[in-house]
Amino acid sequence: MEVKARGLTFDVHEGGPVDGEPVLLLHGFPQDSREFDLMAPRLHAAGLRTYALDQRGCSPGARPGEAAAYTMGSVTADAVAVLDALGVERAHVVGHDWGAQVGWQLAARHPERVRTLTAISVPHPRALALAIRLRPSQSARLAYFRVFRSPIAERLLLARHGMVLKAMLRPIGMRAEQYVAAMREPGRLTAGLNWYRAFNGDDVADLGEVPVPTTYVWSDQDGVVGRTAALRTRDWVRGDYQLVVMRGVSHWVPEQAPRELADAVLARIGV
């Protein structure tokens, strides 16, 4: 369905019992809401109502051209406005990659809207900032950020039929093809990269502790986030907290280990 919020039109894919507790699903890059397709049926079977949001840049009706429109403040405000438009006062929030970043922002800055948080792959931003200072290896893991912010990023990622994108997503197999195809839509890839181009450390420098019940899911084969950031995330959660470690899994948890992830989400929600 289409949801109008903040002067934009977002695609939201709903599923599960109409009267189930609401779960907001927030995707990352280079994926879209389809990255939750493999795990959502388990949430529905448990009686939960899911709303998978195609975030700013993915929804054709919410694709501003300028990079400055993709700040963390803007994309977080989108999530709040979509909840308002759906008539959802409080939701369980599940976010992966950039979706996890938005989830941390929601839980810290708008805790009254968040029942529980399950953040996947990306840790609390302050824990990540600490790891960058302490561990040169963590900085090295994030070197791709500079490439994605560069003017040549679009050409690089789509060259040779999207070879680089396919290589990034190799652990999810043929499912990568749907995301590479989507990136050929006019403006779609640039919009996704604008999340990186708009990102500013000031957006997270003042982010405080999270008071809501939280699970952080980290995979030990994640090439983006190292162990230090994963372990120190607990320092930034005041609510009940659990670290779930996925063994032998890469960064792409929702599609590589959907059953295990769904179990972690259900355990956090308590159903």
PDB file of C-alpha atoms in Angstrom:
ATOM      1  CA  MET A   1       0.000   0.000   0.000  1.00  0.00           C
ATOM      2  CA  GLU A   2       1.011   3.632  -0.392  1.00  0.00           C
ATOM      3  CA  VAL A   3       1.395   5.840   2.660  1.00  0.00           C
ATOM      4  CA  LYS A   4       1.632   9.612   2.358  1.00  0.00           C
ATOM      5  CA  ALA A   5       3.887  11.231   4.927  1.00  0.00           C
ATOM      6  CA  ARG A   6       5.957  14.427   5.038  1.00  0.00           C
ATOM      7  CA  GLY A   7       4.937  15.335   1.503  1.00  0.00           C
ATOM      8  CA  LEU A   8       6.220  12.023   0.125  1.00  0.00           C
ATOM      9  CA  THR A   9       4.606   8.716  -0.801  1.00  0.00           C
ATOM     10  CA  PHE A  10       6.078   5.580   0.732  1.00  0.00           C
ATOM     11  CA  ASP A  11       5.460   1.983  -0.269  1.00  0.00           C
ATOM     12  CA  VAL A  12       4.619  -0.104   2.783  1.00  0.00           C
ATOM     13  CA  HIS A  13       4.127  -3.862   2.532  1.00  0.00           C
ATOM     14  CA  GLU A  14       1.851  -5.188   5.261  1.00  0.00           C
ATOM     15  CA  GLY A  15       1.271  -8.746   6.370  1.00  0.00           C
ATOM     16  CA  GLY A  16       0.045 -10.893   9.210  1.00  0.00           C
ATOM     17  CA  PRO A  17      -3.086 -10.679  11.380  1.00  0.00           C
ATOM     18  CA  VAL A  18      -4.790  -7.307  11.212  1.00  0.00           C
ATOM     19  CA  ASP A  19      -5.100  -7.226  14.996  1.00  0.00           C
ATOM     20  CA  GLY A  20      -1.521  -8.356  15.665  1.00  0.00           C
ATOM     21  CA  GLU A  21       1.025  -6.230  17.492  1.00  0.00           C
ATOM     22  CA  PRO A  22       2.691  -3.983  14.898  1.00  0.00           C
ATOM     23  CA  VAL A  23       6.267  -4.588  13.784  1.00  0.00           C
ATOM     24  CA  LEU A  24       8.046  -1.966  11.661  1.00  0.00           C
ATOM     25  CA  LEU A  25      10.668  -3.532   9.357  1.00  0.00           C
ATOM     26  CA  LEU A  26      13.434  -1.221   8.136  1.00  0.00           C
ATOM     27  CA  HIS A  27      15.787  -2.379   5.382  1.00  0.00           C
ATOM     28  CA  GLY A  28      19.343  -1.452   4.515  1.00  0.00           C
ATOM     29  CA  PHE A  29      21.441  -0.852   1.391  1.00  0.00           C
ATOM     30  CA  PRO A  30      21.494  -2.099  -1.329  1.00  0.00           C
ATOM     31  CA  GLN A  31      18.343  -3.963  -0.433  1.00  0.00           C
ATOM     32  CA  ASP A  32      14.736  -2.929   0.056  1.00  0.00           C
ATOM     33  CA  SER A  33      11.764  -4.245   2.017  1.00  0.00           C
ATOM     34  CA  ARG A  34      12.057  -7.617   0.253  1.00  0.00           C
ATOM     35  CA  GLU A  35      15.027  -8.521   2.416  1.00  0.00           C
ATOM     36  CA  PHE A  36      12.525  -9.486   5.139  1.00  0.00           C
ATOM     37  CA  ASP A  37      10.428 -11.752   2.921  1.00  0.00           C
ATOM     38  CA  LEU A  38      12.059 -14.950   4.188  1.00  0.00           C
ATOM     39  CA  MET A  39      11.591 -14.204   7.898  1.00  0.00           C
ATOM     40  CA  ALA A  40       8.257 -12.368   7.913  1.00  0.00           C
ATOM     41  CA  PRO A  41       6.088 -15.525   7.644  1.00  0.00           C
ATOM     42  CA  ARG A  42       7.390 -16.715  11.019  1.00  0.00           C
ATOM     43  CA  LEU A  43       6.418 -13.395  12.558  1.00  0.00           C
ATOM     44  CA  HIS A  44       2.969 -13.623  10.983  1.00  0.00           C
ATOM     45  CA  ALA A  45       2.515 -17.174  12.266  1.00  0.00           C
ATOM     46  CA  ALA A  46       3.260 -15.859  15.759  1.00  0.00           C
ATOM     47  CA  GLY A  47       0.389 -13.376  15.428  1.00  0.00           C
ATOM     48  CA  LEU A  48       2.362 -10.242  14.562  1.00  0.00           C
ATOM     49  CA  ARG A  49       1.394  -7.600  12.034  1.00  0.00           C
ATOM     50  CA  THR A  50       4.373  -6.456   9.946  1.00  0.00           C
ATOM     51  CA  TYR A  51       4.872  -3.228   8.046  1.00  0.00           C
ATOM     52  CA  ALA A  52       7.906  -3.436   5.752  1.00  0.00           C
ATOM     53  CA  LEU A  53       8.762   0.094   4.696  1.00  0.00           C
ATOM     54  CA  ASP A  54      10.575   0.946   1.482  1.00  0.00           C
ATOM     55  CA  GLN A  55      12.517   3.810   2.972  1.00  0.00           C
ATOM     56  CA  ARG A  56      13.420   7.149   1.450  1.00  0.00           C
ATOM     57  CA  GLY A  57      15.088   6.578  -1.886  1.00  0.00           C
ATOM     58  CA  CYS A  58      13.596   3.126  -2.448  1.00  0.00           C
ATOM     59  CA  SER A  59       9.968   4.209  -2.735  1.00  0.00           C
ATOM     60  CA  PRO A  60       9.595   5.941  -6.136  1.00  0.00           C
ATOM     61  CA  GLY A  61       7.338   8.552  -4.542  1.00  0.00           C
ATOM     62  CA  ALA A  62       9.908   9.326  -1.850  1.00  0.00           C
ATOM     63  CA  ARG A  63      13.059   9.883  -3.860  1.00  0.00           C
ATOM     64  CA  PRO A  64      14.373  13.457  -3.524  1.00  0.00           C
ATOM     65  CA  GLY A  65      17.254  14.246  -5.828  1.00  0.00           C
ATOM     66  CA  GLU A  66      19.601  16.109  -3.521  1.00  0.00           C
ATOM     67  CA  ALA A  67      21.909  14.290  -1.103  1.00  0.00           C
ATOM     68  CA  ALA A  68      21.092  16.739   1.690  1.00  0.00           C
ATOM     69  CA  ALA A  69      17.568  15.258   1.856  1.00  0.00           C
ATOM     70  CA  TYR A  70      18.918  11.959   3.232  1.00  0.00           C
ATOM     71  CA  THR A  71      20.214  12.955   6.642  1.00  0.00           C
ATOM     72  CA  MET A  72      19.597  10.688   9.622  1.00  0.00           C
ATOM     73  CA  GLY A  73      17.198  13.294  10.972  1.00  0.00           C
ATOM     74  CA  SER A  74      15.141  13.154   7.776  1.00  0.00           C
ATOM     75  CA  VAL A  75      14.967   9.376   7.448  1.00  0.00           C
ATOM     76  CA  THR A  76      14.145   8.978  11.138  1.00  0.00           C
ATOM     77  CA  ALA A  77      11.365  11.550  10.831  1.00  0.00           C
ATOM     78  CA  ASP A  78      10.057   9.511   7.883  1.00  0.00           C
ATOM     79  CA  ALA A  79       9.662   6.439  10.078  1.00  0.00           C
ATOM     80  CA  VAL A  80       7.817   8.397  12.755  1.00  0.00           C
ATOM     81  CA  ALA A  81       5.524   9.982  10.163  1.00  0.00           C
ATOM     82  CA  VAL A  82       4.752   6.602   8.576  1.00  0.00           C
ATOM     83  CA  LEU A  83       3.791   5.206  11.984  1.00  0.00           C
ATOM     84  CA  ASP A  84       1.524   8.227  12.442  1.00  0.00           C
ATOM     85  CA  ALA A  85      -0.084   7.673   9.048  1.00  0.00           C
ATOM     86  CA  LEU A  86      -0.637   3.996   9.845  1.00  0.00           C
ATOM     87  CA  GLY A  87      -2.251   4.916  13.159  1.00  0.00           C
ATOM     88  CA  VAL A  88       0.411   2.993  15.065  1.00  0.00           C
ATOM     89  CA  GLU A  89       1.260   4.569  18.396  1.00  0.00           C
ATOM     90  CA  ARG A  90       4.037   2.132  19.341  1.00  0.00           C
ATOM     91  CA  ALA A  91       5.719  -0.572  17.281  1.00  0.00           C
ATOM     92  CA  HIS A  92       8.322  -3.245  17.651  1.00  0.00           C
ATOM     93  CA  VAL A  93      11.147  -2.037  15.425  1.00  0.00           C
ATOM     94  CA  VAL A  94      13.396  -4.393  13.453  1.00  0.00           C
ATOM     95  CA  GLY A  95      16.126  -2.806  11.357  1.00  0.00           C
ATOM     96  CA  HIS A  96      19.051  -4.067   9.318  1.00  0.00           C
ATOM     97  CA  ASP A  97      22.087  -2.071   8.167  1.00  0.00           C
ATOM     98  CA  TRP A  98      20.860   1.522   7.569  1.00  0.00           C
ATOM     99  CA  GLY A  99      17.524   0.333   8.944  1.00  0.00           C
ATOM    100  CA  ALA A 100      19.316  -0.499  12.184  1.00  0.00           C
ATOM    101  CA  GLN A 101      20.756   3.018  12.233  1.00  0.00           C
ATOM    102  CA  VAL A 102      17.225   4.383  11.968  1.00  0.00           C
ATOM    103  CA  GLY A 103      16.121   1.944  14.650  1.00  0.00           C
ATOM    104  CA  TRP A 104      18.764   3.197  17.081  1.00  0.00           C
ATOM    105  CA  GLN A 105      17.687   6.771  16.364  1.00  0.00           C
ATOM    106  CA  LEU A 106      14.026   5.930  16.958  1.00  0.00           C
ATOM    107  CA  ALA A 107      14.693   4.044  20.175  1.00  0.00           C
ATOM    108  CA  ALA A 108      16.965   6.741  21.620  1.00  0.00           C
ATOM    109  CA  ARG A 109      15.140   9.872  20.442  1.00  0.00           C
ATOM    110  CA  HIS A 110      11.529   8.622  20.272  1.00  0.00           C
ATOM    111  CA  PRO A 111      11.359   5.796  22.830  1.00  0.00           C
ATOM    112  CA  GLU A 112       7.654   6.419  23.357  1.00  0.00           C
ATOM    113  CA  ARG A 113       7.091   5.070  19.825  1.00  0.00           C
ATOM    114  CA  VAL A 114       9.177   1.905  20.237  1.00  0.00           C
ATOM    115  CA  ARG A 115       8.027  -1.194  22.145  1.00  0.00           C
ATOM    116  CA  THR A 116      11.201  -3.153  21.466  1.00  0.00           C
ATOM    117  CA  LEU A 117      14.198  -2.823  19.167  1.00  0.00           C
ATOM    118  CA  THR A 118      15.988  -5.553  17.257  1.00  0.00           C
ATOM    119  CA  ALA A 119      19.005  -4.004  15.528  1.00  0.00           C
ATOM    120  CA  ILE A 120      20.741  -6.226  12.994  1.00  0.00           C
ATOM    121  CA  SER A 121      24.381  -5.922  11.962  1.00  0.00           C
ATOM    122  CA  VAL A 122      24.874  -2.219  12.740  1.00  0.00           C
ATOM    123  CA  PRO A 123      25.566  -1.535  16.441  1.00  0.00           C
ATOM    124  CA  HIS A 124      24.744   1.529  18.513  1.00  0.00           C
ATOM    125  CA  PRO A 125      26.490   4.404  16.691  1.00  0.00           C
ATOM    126  CA  ARG A 126      28.400   5.478  19.794  1.00  0.00           C
ATOM    127  CA  ALA A 127      29.790   1.947  20.206  1.00  0.00           C
ATOM    128  CA  LEU A 128      30.855   1.981  16.569  1.00  0.00           C
ATOM    129  CA  ALA A 129      32.513   5.387  16.993  1.00  0.00           C
ATOM    130  CA  LEU A 130      34.465   4.041  19.972  1.00  0.00           C
ATOM    131  CA  ALA A 131      35.589   1.003  17.997  1.00  0.00           C
ATOM    132  CA  ILE A 132      36.778   3.243  15.159  1.00  0.00           C
ATOM    133  CA  ARG A 133      38.951   5.158  17.641  1.00  0.00           C
ATOM    134  CA  LEU A 134      40.312   2.032  19.334  1.00  0.00           C
ATOM    135  CA  ARG A 135      40.679  -0.401  16.458  1.00  0.00           C
ATOM    136  CA  PRO A 136      42.320   0.527  13.131  1.00  0.00           C
ATOM    137  CA  SER A 137      40.770  -2.645  11.757  1.00  0.00           C
ATOM    138  CA  GLN A 138      37.288  -1.173  12.300  1.00  0.00           C
ATOM    139  CA  SER A 139      38.204   1.901  10.281  1.00  0.00           C
ATOM    140  CA  ALA A 140      39.500  -0.375   7.540  1.00  0.00           C
ATOM    141  CA  ARG A 141      36.202  -2.267   7.483  1.00  0.00           C
ATOM    142  CA  LEU A 142      34.401   1.001   6.728  1.00  0.00           C
ATOM    143  CA  ALA A 143      36.699   2.104   3.898  1.00  0.00           C
ATOM    144  CA  TYR A 144      33.907   1.419   1.399  1.00  0.00           C
ATOM    145  CA  PHE A 145      32.098   4.451   2.856  1.00  0.00           C
ATOM    146  CA  ARG A 146      34.512   6.765   1.030  1.00  0.00           C
ATOM    147  CA  VAL A 147      33.918   4.923  -2.232  1.00  0.00           C
ATOM    148  CA  PHE A 148      30.131   5.081  -1.869  1.00  0.00           C
ATOM    149  CA  ARG A 149      30.305   8.823  -1.210  1.00  0.00           C
ATOM    150  CA  SER A 150      32.446   9.472  -4.294  1.00  0.00           C
ATOM    151  CA  PRO A 151      31.144  10.769  -7.642  1.00  0.00           C
ATOM    152  CA  ILE A 152      32.138   7.529  -9.376  1.00  0.00           C
ATOM    153  CA  ALA A 153      30.129   5.249  -7.092  1.00  0.00           C
ATOM    154  CA  GLU A 154      27.152   4.800  -9.429  1.00  0.00           C
ATOM    155  CA  ARG A 155      29.342   3.902 -12.374  1.00  0.00           C
ATOM    156  CA  LEU A 156      31.451   1.545 -10.292  1.00  0.00           C
ATOM    157  CA  LEU A 157      28.538  -0.346  -8.742  1.00  0.00           C
ATOM    158  CA  LEU A 158      26.638  -0.843 -12.002  1.00  0.00           C
ATOM    159  CA  ALA A 159      29.628  -1.608 -14.213  1.00  0.00           C
ATOM    160  CA  ARG A 160      29.696  -5.015 -15.917  1.00  0.00           C
ATOM    161  CA  HIS A 161      26.068  -5.754 -15.126  1.00  0.00           C
ATOM    162  CA  GLY A 162      26.377  -4.812 -11.471  1.00  0.00           C
ATOM    163  CA  MET A 163      29.360  -7.032 -10.759  1.00  0.00           C
ATOM    164  CA  VAL A 164      30.377  -5.150  -7.600  1.00  0.00           C
ATOM    165  CA  LEU A 165      26.860  -5.194  -6.176  1.00  0.00           C
ATOM    166  CA  LYS A 166      26.578  -8.908  -6.905  1.00  0.00           C
ATOM    167  CA  ALA A 167      29.929  -9.527  -5.232  1.00  0.00           C
ATOM    168  CA  MET A 168      28.788  -7.633  -2.140  1.00  0.00           C
ATOM    169  CA  LEU A 169      25.648  -9.746  -1.939  1.00  0.00           C
ATOM    170  CA  ARG A 170      27.221 -13.090  -2.842  1.00  0.00           C
ATOM    171  CA  PRO A 171      26.166 -14.783   0.448  1.00  0.00           C
ATOM    172  CA  ILE A 172      22.475 -14.426  -0.471  1.00  0.00           C
ATOM    173  CA  GLY A 173      22.873 -16.125  -3.845  1.00  0.00           C
ATOM    174  CA  MET A 174      20.378 -15.473  -6.619  1.00  0.00           C
ATOM    175  CA  ARG A 175      18.348 -13.106  -4.442  1.00  0.00           C
ATOM    176  CA  ALA A 176      21.008 -10.512  -5.255  1.00  0.00           C
ATOM    177  CA  GLU A 177      19.692 -10.275  -8.816  1.00  0.00           C
ATOM    178  CA  GLN A 178      16.466  -8.558  -7.741  1.00  0.00           C
ATOM    179  CA  TYR A 179      18.355  -5.783  -5.984  1.00  0.00           C
ATOM    180  CA  VAL A 180      20.777  -5.234  -8.852  1.00  0.00           C
ATOM    181  CA  ALA A 181      17.820  -4.988 -11.240  1.00  0.00           C
ATOM    182  CA  ALA A 182      16.093  -2.468  -8.960  1.00  0.00           C
ATOM    183  CA  MET A 183      19.197  -0.281  -8.908  1.00  0.00           C
ATOM    184  CA  ARG A 184      18.769   0.316 -12.628  1.00  0.00           C
ATOM    185  CA  GLU A 185      15.579   2.301 -11.979  1.00  0.00           C
ATOM    186  CA  PRO A 186      16.170   6.011 -12.686  1.00  0.00           C
ATOM    187  CA  GLY A 187      17.544   7.669  -9.560  1.00  0.00           C
ATOM    188  CA  ARG A 188      17.301   4.570  -7.361  1.00  0.00           C
ATOM    189  CA  LEU A 189      21.016   3.883  -6.895  1.00  0.00           C
ATOM    190  CA  THR A 190      21.877   7.562  -6.421  1.00  0.00           C
ATOM    191  CA  ALA A 191      19.172   7.820  -3.764  1.00  0.00           C
ATOM    192  CA  GLY A 192      20.604   4.844  -1.913  1.00  0.00           C
ATOM    193  CA  LEU A 193      24.115   6.254  -2.072  1.00  0.00           C
ATOM    194  CA  ASN A 194      22.830   9.600  -0.833  1.00  0.00           C
ATOM    195  CA  TRP A 195      22.354   8.009   2.601  1.00  0.00           C
ATOM    196  CA  TYR A 196      26.150   7.684   2.701  1.00  0.00           C
ATOM    197  CA  ARG A 197      26.761  11.115   1.187  1.00  0.00           C
ATOM    198  CA  ALA A 198      24.480  12.833   3.678  1.00  0.00           C
ATOM    199  CA  PHE A 199      25.799  11.004   6.717  1.00  0.00           C
ATOM    200  CA  ASN A 200      27.479  13.267   9.241  1.00  0.00           C
ATOM    201  CA  GLY A 201      29.058  12.196  12.501  1.00  0.00           C
ATOM    202  CA  ASP A 202      27.168  15.004  14.204  1.00  0.00           C
ATOM    203  CA  ASP A 203      23.948  13.072  13.527  1.00  0.00           C
ATOM    204  CA  VAL A 204      24.998  10.417  16.022  1.00  0.00           C
ATOM    205  CA  ALA A 205      27.501  12.195  18.266  1.00  0.00           C
ATOM    206  CA  ASP A 206      24.812  13.161  20.766  1.00  0.00           C
ATOM    207  CA  LEU A 207      22.793   9.950  20.537  1.00  0.00           C
ATOM    208  CA  GLY A 208      22.122   8.775  24.058  1.00  0.00           C
ATOM    209  CA  GLU A 209      21.313   5.507  25.750  1.00  0.00           C
ATOM    210  CA  VAL A 210      18.388   3.421  24.585  1.00  0.00           C
ATOM    211  CA  PRO A 211      15.769   2.866  27.312  1.00  0.00           C
ATOM    212  CA  VAL A 212      13.664   0.252  25.496  1.00  0.00           C
ATOM    213  CA  PRO A 213      14.189  -3.542  25.530  1.00  0.00           C
ATOM    214  CA  THR A 214      16.794  -4.227  22.856  1.00  0.00           C
ATOM    215  CA  THR A 215      18.446  -7.102  21.041  1.00  0.00           C
ATOM    216  CA  TYR A 216      21.517  -6.536  18.918  1.00  0.00           C
ATOM    217  CA  VAL A 217      22.194  -9.243  16.331  1.00  0.00           C
ATOM    218  CA  TRP A 218      25.817  -9.488  15.191  1.00  0.00           C
ATOM    219  CA  SER A 219      27.297 -12.108  12.896  1.00  0.00           C
ATOM    220  CA  ASP A 220      30.865 -13.263  13.343  1.00  0.00           C
ATOM    221  CA  GLN A 221      31.548 -13.224   9.583  1.00  0.00           C
ATOM    222  CA  ASP A 222      30.352  -9.640   9.164  1.00  0.00           C
ATOM    223  CA  GLY A 223      32.892  -7.758   7.097  1.00  0.00           C
ATOM    224  CA  VAL A 224      31.560  -4.366   8.215  1.00  0.00           C
ATOM    225  CA  VAL A 225      31.364  -4.516  12.025  1.00  0.00           C
ATOM    226  CA  GLY A 226      34.004  -6.037  14.269  1.00  0.00           C
ATOM    227  CA  ARG A 227      33.779  -7.589  17.715  1.00  0.00           C
ATOM    228  CA  THR A 228      34.651  -4.463  19.723  1.00  0.00           C
ATOM    229  CA  ALA A 229      31.684  -2.465  18.429  1.00  0.00           C
ATOM    230  CA  ALA A 230      29.417  -5.461  18.951  1.00  0.00           C
ATOM    231  CA  LEU A 231      30.473  -5.993  22.550  1.00  0.00           C
ATOM    232  CA  ARG A 232      30.416  -2.314  23.528  1.00  0.00           C
ATOM    233  CA  THR A 233      26.868  -1.789  22.284  1.00  0.00           C
ATOM    234  CA  ARG A 234      25.615  -3.016  25.665  1.00  0.00           C
ATOM    235  CA  ASP A 235      27.084   0.178  27.193  1.00  0.00           C
ATOM    236  CA  TRP A 236      24.438   2.206  25.369  1.00  0.00           C
ATOM    237  CA  VAL A 237      21.285   0.311  26.304  1.00  0.00           C
ATOM    238  CA  ARG A 238      19.512   0.957  29.610  1.00  0.00           C
ATOM    239  CA  GLY A 239      16.621  -1.347  28.882  1.00  0.00           C
ATOM    240  CA  ASP A 240      16.770  -5.126  28.965  1.00  0.00           C
ATOM    241  CA  TYR A 241      19.519  -6.119  26.547  1.00  0.00           C
ATOM    242  CA  GLN A 242      20.719  -9.185  24.688  1.00  0.00           C
ATOM    243  CA  LEU A 243      23.517  -9.714  22.204  1.00  0.00           C
ATOM    244  CA  VAL A 244      22.759 -12.523  19.746  1.00  0.00           C
ATOM    245  CA  VAL A 245      25.768 -13.797  17.801  1.00  0.00           C
ATOM    246  CA  MET A 246      25.158 -15.554  14.496  1.00  0.00           C
ATOM    247  CA  ARG A 247      27.984 -18.008  13.841  1.00  0.00           C
ATOM    248  CA  GLY A 248      29.239 -18.421  10.291  1.00  0.00           C
ATOM    249  CA  VAL A 249      26.868 -15.741   8.945  1.00  0.00           C
ATOM    250  CA  SER A 250      27.800 -12.637   6.961  1.00  0.00           C
ATOM    251  CA  HIS A 251      26.426  -9.099   7.115  1.00  0.00           C
ATOM    252  CA  TRP A 252      23.282 -10.122   5.214  1.00  0.00           C
ATOM    253  CA  VAL A 253      21.543 -11.796   8.133  1.00  0.00           C
ATOM    254  CA  PRO A 254      17.848 -11.456   7.151  1.00  0.00           C
ATOM    255  CA  GLU A 255      18.365 -13.452   3.976  1.00  0.00           C
ATOM    256  CA  GLN A 256      21.211 -15.721   5.023  1.00  0.00           C
ATOM    257  CA  ALA A 257      19.764 -16.790   8.376  1.00  0.00           C
ATOM    258  CA  PRO A 258      16.060 -15.814   8.315  1.00  0.00           C
ATOM    259  CA  ARG A 259      14.833 -18.546  10.655  1.00  0.00           C
ATOM    260  CA  GLU A 260      17.422 -17.801  13.327  1.00  0.00           C
ATOM    261  CA  LEU A 261      16.792 -14.077  13.012  1.00  0.00           C
ATOM    262  CA  ALA A 262      13.037 -14.530  13.288  1.00  0.00           C
ATOM    263  CA  ASP A 263      13.614 -16.552  16.469  1.00  0.00           C
ATOM    264  CA  ALA A 264      15.698 -13.691  17.923  1.00  0.00           C
ATOM    265  CA  VAL A 265      13.009 -11.160  17.026  1.00  0.00           C
ATOM    266  CA  LEU A 266      10.254 -13.286  18.560  1.00  0.00           C
ATOM    267  CA  ALA A 267      12.299 -13.825  21.712  1.00  0.00           C
ATOM    268  CA  ARG A 268      12.742 -10.064  22.071  1.00  0.00           C
ATOM    269  CA  ILE A 269       9.083  -9.344  21.473  1.00  0.00           C
ATOM    270  CA  GLY A 270       8.101 -12.123  23.842  1.00  0.00           C
ATOM    271  CA  VAL A 271       5.700 -14.171  21.739  1.00  0.00           C
TER     272      VAL A 271
END
